[in-house]
């Protein structure tokens, strides 16, 4: 890299150029139009809507989110304005300025197919991110942990949508699960990207002083984010980067610093989503993360992300 030159963070996603690889994680700073507008005005390279259901949902009872010394625990329960709200927003979005992803998390296959059909008929340049991994809806299992159901789910959506789309996966913890999930994902040519990971589901945080859980829903069980999940997120990013060479990987989980962004990119991610840290710091975090990433790249002598992306070394 030439002396005094600033590293270039520009990248591309499915042939669409982005100023940088950073974006929010679905569920954070994206429920209402004003929050999405704040992401548009921020220095994030892209943005994604809150995971939407067929109808508006209030979500689980409060308190349902708690910041912790090493991250967060939440059991939000998919509070959202209903899919029509986000399709209306997507219809007015300036796609030349910044790519928009629409996250879909219907409570049944039929619900998802209804939403997917509406998004297809709208003929918008938005990217569909199908959430197979919400761990916090009471009484509803995660499709991503039922491989037979996931395969059927993807077969229906791939046929119905007929355009490139992606999935947001839960964390997997065993090589046989990486292998099985990847085999299923690789069956669908128009499944173009994989987001790894959603929160680690059903953790339990206990307050010693009060001898109580710290959130109300599900008897205190909730999804973990932040430092707690970074190693698991990086493992899933790299596992699917290796097993799904025809798919683009989006990293999500534990990003609080520019070094964490670098690690996700090194593991094979093309874009990197920010969740807990964005919730705590607000959209200005994208300025800090880019500054830290540029500093780290310059120190290492990298001028572009593609010089190191996916080139994780092993011992």
Short mmCIF file of C-alpha atoms in Angstrom, two decimals:
data_model
loop_
_atom_site.label_atom_id
_atom_site.label_comp_id
_atom_site.label_asym_id
_atom_site.label_seq_id
_atom_site.Cartn_x
_atom_site.Cartn_y
_atom_site.Cartn_z
CA UNK A 1 0.00 0.00 0.00
CA UNK A 2 1.40 3.46 -0.89
CA UNK A 3 2.61 5.55 2.08
CA UNK A 4 -0.14 7.61 3.75
CA UNK A 5 -2.82 5.96 1.62
CA UNK A 6 -6.02 5.01 3.44
CA UNK A 7 -7.24 1.43 2.91
CA UNK A 8 -10.28 1.09 0.69
CA UNK A 9 -13.25 -0.61 2.40
CA UNK A 10 -15.37 -0.81 -0.76
CA UNK A 11 -16.80 -4.22 -1.55
CA UNK A 12 -19.61 -5.78 -3.56
CA UNK A 13 -22.50 -8.08 -2.72
CA UNK A 14 -24.06 -10.15 -5.51
CA UNK A 15 -22.49 -7.72 -7.98
CA UNK A 16 -23.90 -4.64 -6.21
CA UNK A 17 -21.21 -2.21 -5.01
CA UNK A 18 -21.11 -1.12 -1.36
CA UNK A 19 -19.02 1.60 0.25
CA UNK A 20 -18.06 -0.78 3.05
CA UNK A 21 -19.06 -4.23 4.37
CA UNK A 22 -20.88 -3.10 7.52
CA UNK A 23 -24.61 -3.28 8.25
CA UNK A 24 -27.01 -3.81 11.13
CA UNK A 25 -28.22 -7.21 12.25
CA UNK A 26 -31.93 -7.85 11.72
CA UNK A 27 -33.74 -6.89 14.89
CA UNK A 28 -31.48 -3.99 15.88
CA UNK A 29 -32.29 -0.37 14.99
CA UNK A 30 -34.65 -1.43 12.23
CA UNK A 31 -38.21 -1.91 13.54
CA UNK A 32 -39.55 1.52 12.57
CA UNK A 33 -39.02 3.63 9.45
CA UNK A 34 -37.27 6.33 11.48
CA UNK A 35 -34.70 3.78 12.70
CA UNK A 36 -34.14 2.50 9.17
CA UNK A 37 -33.75 6.09 7.98
CA UNK A 38 -31.07 6.58 10.64
CA UNK A 39 -29.18 3.61 9.19
CA UNK A 40 -29.49 5.11 5.71
CA UNK A 41 -27.98 8.34 7.02
CA UNK A 42 -25.24 6.47 8.88
CA UNK A 43 -22.01 5.24 7.33
CA UNK A 44 -23.23 1.63 7.20
CA UNK A 45 -22.75 0.05 3.80
CA UNK A 46 -26.19 -1.62 3.79
CA UNK A 47 -29.19 -2.18 6.07
CA UNK A 48 -31.73 -4.87 6.88
CA UNK A 49 -35.26 -4.56 8.21
CA UNK A 50 -36.61 -6.16 11.35
CA UNK A 51 -37.63 -9.78 10.75
CA UNK A 52 -41.27 -9.46 9.79
CA UNK A 53 -44.31 -11.64 10.30
CA UNK A 54 -47.63 -11.69 8.46
CA UNK A 55 -49.28 -9.34 10.96
CA UNK A 56 -48.00 -6.79 13.45
CA UNK A 57 -46.65 -8.24 16.72
CA UNK A 58 -45.99 -6.59 20.07
CA UNK A 59 -43.51 -9.31 20.99
CA UNK A 60 -42.81 -10.76 24.41
CA UNK A 61 -43.40 -9.09 27.76
CA UNK A 62 -40.87 -6.64 29.23
CA UNK A 63 -38.16 -6.79 30.41
CA UNK A 64 -37.02 -8.78 27.41
CA UNK A 65 -33.53 -7.37 26.76
CA UNK A 66 -30.65 -6.93 29.17
CA UNK A 67 -27.18 -5.61 28.47
CA UNK A 68 -24.49 -7.67 30.20
CA UNK A 69 -20.75 -7.23 30.88
CA UNK A 70 -19.94 -9.56 27.97
CA UNK A 71 -22.84 -8.84 25.63
CA UNK A 72 -26.59 -9.24 25.99
CA UNK A 73 -29.48 -11.61 26.50
CA UNK A 74 -32.84 -11.08 24.84
CA UNK A 75 -36.17 -12.72 24.25
CA UNK A 76 -37.86 -10.14 22.07
CA UNK A 77 -40.44 -12.43 20.44
CA UNK A 78 -40.37 -10.82 16.98
CA UNK A 79 -41.95 -7.43 17.72
CA UNK A 80 -42.51 -5.90 14.27
CA UNK A 81 -44.96 -3.84 12.24
CA UNK A 82 -46.04 -6.61 9.87
CA UNK A 83 -44.64 -7.37 6.43
CA UNK A 84 -46.72 -4.77 4.55
CA UNK A 85 -45.04 -1.99 6.56
CA UNK A 86 -41.56 -3.10 5.48
CA UNK A 87 -42.59 -3.68 1.88
CA UNK A 88 -43.94 -0.12 1.82
CA UNK A 89 -40.61 1.08 3.16
CA UNK A 90 -38.71 -1.01 0.63
CA UNK A 91 -40.79 0.43 -2.21
CA UNK A 92 -39.64 3.96 -1.30
CA UNK A 93 -36.02 3.14 -0.51
CA UNK A 94 -33.19 4.69 -2.56
CA UNK A 95 -31.34 1.57 -3.69
CA UNK A 96 -28.67 3.51 -5.53
CA UNK A 97 -27.64 5.04 -2.23
CA UNK A 98 -27.55 1.87 -0.13
CA UNK A 99 -28.66 -1.78 -0.53
CA UNK A 100 -31.64 -2.91 1.55
CA UNK A 101 -32.34 -6.39 2.85
CA UNK A 102 -35.82 -7.45 3.93
CA UNK A 103 -35.79 -10.03 6.71
CA UNK A 104 -38.73 -12.45 6.76
CA UNK A 105 -39.66 -14.68 9.70
CA UNK A 106 -43.22 -15.89 9.26
CA UNK A 107 -44.62 -18.12 11.98
CA UNK A 108 -45.48 -20.89 9.50
CA UNK A 109 -44.50 -22.04 6.03
CA UNK A 110 -47.74 -20.63 4.61
CA UNK A 111 -47.06 -17.26 6.25
CA UNK A 112 -43.59 -17.17 4.76
CA UNK A 113 -44.84 -18.11 1.31
CA UNK A 114 -47.43 -15.32 1.48
CA UNK A 115 -44.77 -12.75 2.38
CA UNK A 116 -42.30 -14.10 -0.19
CA UNK A 117 -44.96 -13.92 -2.91
CA UNK A 118 -45.73 -10.30 -2.01
CA UNK A 119 -42.03 -9.42 -2.13
CA UNK A 120 -41.65 -11.21 -5.48
CA UNK A 121 -44.66 -9.44 -6.98
CA UNK A 122 -43.36 -6.06 -5.81
CA UNK A 123 -40.31 -6.58 -8.08
CA UNK A 124 -38.06 -4.58 -5.76
CA UNK A 125 -34.26 -4.75 -5.83
CA UNK A 126 -34.28 -5.62 -2.12
CA UNK A 127 -32.49 -8.75 -0.94
CA UNK A 128 -34.63 -11.35 0.85
CA UNK A 129 -33.08 -12.70 4.05
CA UNK A 130 -35.19 -15.62 5.25
CA UNK A 131 -34.83 -16.03 9.00
CA UNK A 132 -34.68 -19.74 9.86
CA UNK A 133 -33.36 -19.09 13.33
CA UNK A 134 -35.45 -16.98 15.67
CA UNK A 135 -35.02 -18.66 19.09
CA UNK A 136 -37.37 -16.42 21.06
CA UNK A 137 -40.93 -17.07 19.87
CA UNK A 138 -42.65 -19.04 22.60
CA UNK A 139 -43.90 -22.42 21.36
CA UNK A 140 -42.20 -22.12 17.97
CA UNK A 141 -39.10 -24.22 17.15
CA UNK A 142 -36.29 -22.99 14.93
CA UNK A 143 -36.57 -24.42 11.38
CA UNK A 144 -32.78 -24.33 11.15
CA UNK A 145 -32.50 -27.12 13.71
CA UNK A 146 -34.93 -29.45 11.92
CA UNK A 147 -33.03 -30.38 8.76
CA UNK A 148 -35.92 -32.17 7.08
CA UNK A 149 -38.23 -29.22 7.71
CA UNK A 150 -35.53 -26.79 6.58
CA UNK A 151 -35.09 -28.66 3.29
CA UNK A 152 -38.84 -28.64 2.64
CA UNK A 153 -38.99 -24.97 3.62
CA UNK A 154 -36.22 -24.00 1.23
CA UNK A 155 -37.64 -26.08 -1.62
CA UNK A 156 -40.95 -24.23 -1.34
CA UNK A 157 -39.37 -20.77 -1.06
CA UNK A 158 -36.81 -21.34 -3.83
CA UNK A 159 -39.60 -22.40 -6.19
CA UNK A 160 -41.94 -19.59 -5.16
CA UNK A 161 -39.42 -16.74 -5.13
CA UNK A 162 -37.38 -17.62 -8.26
CA UNK A 163 -34.88 -14.86 -7.48
CA UNK A 164 -31.63 -14.89 -5.46
CA UNK A 165 -32.30 -14.94 -1.72
CA UNK A 166 -30.51 -15.83 1.49
CA UNK A 167 -31.05 -17.44 4.87
CA UNK A 168 -30.13 -16.48 8.40
CA UNK A 169 -29.03 -19.57 10.28
CA UNK A 170 -28.86 -20.50 13.93
CA UNK A 171 -25.46 -21.42 15.34
CA UNK A 172 -24.35 -25.00 14.80
CA UNK A 173 -21.95 -26.74 17.14
CA UNK A 174 -20.96 -30.01 15.50
CA UNK A 175 -19.18 -30.83 12.24
CA UNK A 176 -21.92 -33.24 11.21
CA UNK A 177 -24.42 -30.38 11.51
CA UNK A 178 -22.22 -28.11 9.39
CA UNK A 179 -22.01 -30.87 6.78
CA UNK A 180 -25.72 -31.66 6.77
CA UNK A 181 -26.85 -28.04 6.66
CA UNK A 182 -24.38 -27.21 3.88
CA UNK A 183 -25.53 -30.17 1.80
CA UNK A 184 -29.11 -28.88 2.01
CA UNK A 185 -28.17 -25.27 1.27
CA UNK A 186 -26.09 -26.26 -1.74
CA UNK A 187 -29.12 -27.93 -3.36
CA UNK A 188 -30.70 -24.55 -4.15
CA UNK A 189 -28.98 -22.48 -6.82
CA UNK A 190 -30.96 -19.31 -6.12
CA UNK A 191 -30.08 -19.49 -2.42
CA UNK A 192 -27.30 -16.97 -2.91
CA UNK A 193 -26.18 -16.00 0.59
CA UNK A 194 -25.95 -17.35 4.12
CA UNK A 195 -25.98 -15.20 7.26
CA UNK A 196 -24.20 -16.74 10.27
CA UNK A 197 -25.32 -16.52 13.06
CA UNK A 198 -28.42 -15.63 14.97
CA UNK A 199 -28.04 -15.45 18.74
CA UNK A 200 -27.13 -18.54 20.73
CA UNK A 201 -30.59 -19.56 21.88
CA UNK A 202 -31.90 -20.31 25.32
CA UNK A 203 -29.12 -19.06 27.52
CA UNK A 204 -29.94 -18.26 31.14
CA UNK A 205 -28.50 -15.31 33.05
CA UNK A 206 -29.04 -15.16 36.82
CA UNK A 207 -28.63 -12.11 39.03
CA UNK A 208 -26.91 -13.24 42.21
CA UNK A 209 -28.18 -10.36 44.38
CA UNK A 210 -31.86 -10.76 43.51
CA UNK A 211 -31.57 -14.54 42.97
CA UNK A 212 -33.65 -14.00 39.83
CA UNK A 213 -33.52 -14.20 36.08
CA UNK A 214 -32.86 -10.88 34.32
CA UNK A 215 -35.54 -11.08 31.60
CA UNK A 216 -39.20 -12.05 31.92
CA UNK A 217 -40.19 -14.21 28.89
CA UNK A 218 -39.65 -17.97 28.81
CA UNK A 219 -38.73 -18.08 32.52
CA UNK A 220 -35.62 -16.04 31.76
CA UNK A 221 -34.29 -18.08 28.84
CA UNK A 222 -33.10 -15.98 25.91
CA UNK A 223 -30.67 -15.51 23.05
CA UNK A 224 -27.08 -14.51 23.82
CA UNK A 225 -25.20 -11.87 21.84
CA UNK A 226 -21.96 -9.91 22.09
CA UNK A 227 -18.63 -11.31 23.32
CA UNK A 228 -20.37 -14.52 24.38
CA UNK A 229 -20.97 -15.52 20.75
CA UNK A 230 -17.96 -14.24 18.76
CA UNK A 231 -16.01 -17.54 18.61
CA UNK A 232 -19.16 -19.47 17.67
CA UNK A 233 -20.04 -16.91 15.00
CA UNK A 234 -16.55 -17.03 13.47
CA UNK A 235 -16.65 -20.84 13.46
CA UNK A 236 -19.97 -20.87 11.60
CA UNK A 237 -18.83 -18.23 9.11
CA UNK A 238 -15.70 -20.20 8.28
CA UNK A 239 -17.47 -23.57 8.28
CA UNK A 240 -20.02 -22.45 5.68
CA UNK A 241 -17.45 -20.44 3.71
CA UNK A 242 -15.52 -23.69 3.27
CA UNK A 243 -18.55 -25.88 2.57
CA UNK A 244 -20.60 -23.55 0.36
CA UNK A 245 -18.14 -22.07 -2.16
CA UNK A 246 -20.96 -20.93 -4.45
CA UNK A 247 -22.68 -18.88 -1.73
CA UNK A 248 -21.81 -15.49 -0.26
CA UNK A 249 -21.40 -15.42 3.53
CA UNK A 250 -22.60 -12.63 5.81
CA UNK A 251 -21.00 -12.66 9.26
CA UNK A 252 -23.00 -11.76 12.35
CA UNK A 253 -22.17 -12.15 16.02
CA UNK A 254 -19.95 -10.51 18.61
CA UNK A 255 -18.74 -7.53 16.56
CA UNK A 256 -17.67 -4.68 18.83
CA UNK A 257 -14.35 -3.55 17.30
CA UNK A 258 -12.67 -3.16 13.96
CA UNK A 259 -10.57 -6.21 14.80
CA UNK A 260 -13.78 -8.25 15.12
CA UNK A 261 -14.88 -7.05 11.68
CA UNK A 262 -11.45 -8.05 10.33
CA UNK A 263 -11.82 -11.51 11.88
CA UNK A 264 -15.22 -12.07 10.26
CA UNK A 265 -13.83 -11.01 6.88
CA UNK A 266 -10.74 -13.18 7.34
CA UNK A 267 -13.00 -16.14 8.13
CA UNK A 268 -14.78 -15.66 4.81
CA UNK A 269 -17.58 -13.13 5.31
CA UNK A 270 -18.30 -10.60 2.57
CA UNK A 271 -20.56 -8.41 4.72
CA UNK A 272 -20.56 -8.08 8.52
CA UNK A 273 -23.65 -7.36 10.61
CA UNK A 274 -23.58 -5.60 14.00
CA UNK A 275 -26.20 -6.36 16.67
CA UNK A 276 -25.61 -5.95 20.41
CA UNK A 277 -22.95 -3.25 20.02
CA UNK A 278 -25.21 -1.27 17.68
CA UNK A 279 -28.04 -1.55 20.21
CA UNK A 280 -25.79 -0.11 22.91
CA UNK A 281 -23.85 2.49 20.91
CA UNK A 282 -26.21 3.58 18.14
CA UNK A 283 -25.56 4.08 14.41
CA UNK A 284 -22.43 6.17 15.03
CA UNK A 285 -20.72 2.83 15.74
CA UNK A 286 -20.25 2.34 12.00
CA UNK A 287 -17.88 5.34 11.88
CA UNK A 288 -15.79 3.91 14.72
CA UNK A 289 -15.68 0.40 13.28
CA UNK A 290 -14.57 1.67 9.87
CA UNK A 291 -11.86 3.82 11.43
CA UNK A 292 -10.57 0.89 13.49
CA UNK A 293 -10.71 -1.48 10.52
CA UNK A 294 -8.78 0.95 8.32
CA UNK A 295 -6.15 1.41 11.02
CA UNK A 296 -5.71 -2.35 11.37
CA UNK A 297 -5.54 -2.91 7.60
CA UNK A 298 -2.96 -0.13 7.22
CA UNK A 299 -0.86 -1.60 10.02
CA UNK A 300 -0.91 -4.96 8.23
CA UNK A 301 -0.20 -3.41 4.83
CA UNK A 302 -3.58 -4.23 3.24
CA UNK A 303 -5.08 -1.71 0.83
CA UNK A 304 -8.27 -3.65 -0.02
CA UNK A 305 -10.48 -6.17 1.76
CA UNK A 306 -10.07 -8.78 -0.98
CA UNK A 307 -6.36 -9.01 -0.16
CA UNK A 308 -7.20 -10.94 3.00
CA UNK A 309 -10.85 -11.93 2.93
CA UNK A 310 -11.30 -15.67 3.39
CA UNK A 311 -7.56 -16.26 3.83
CA UNK A 312 -7.62 -17.55 7.38
CA UNK A 313 -4.47 -19.48 8.21
CA UNK A 314 -4.51 -22.70 10.23
CA UNK A 315 -1.73 -24.17 12.35
#
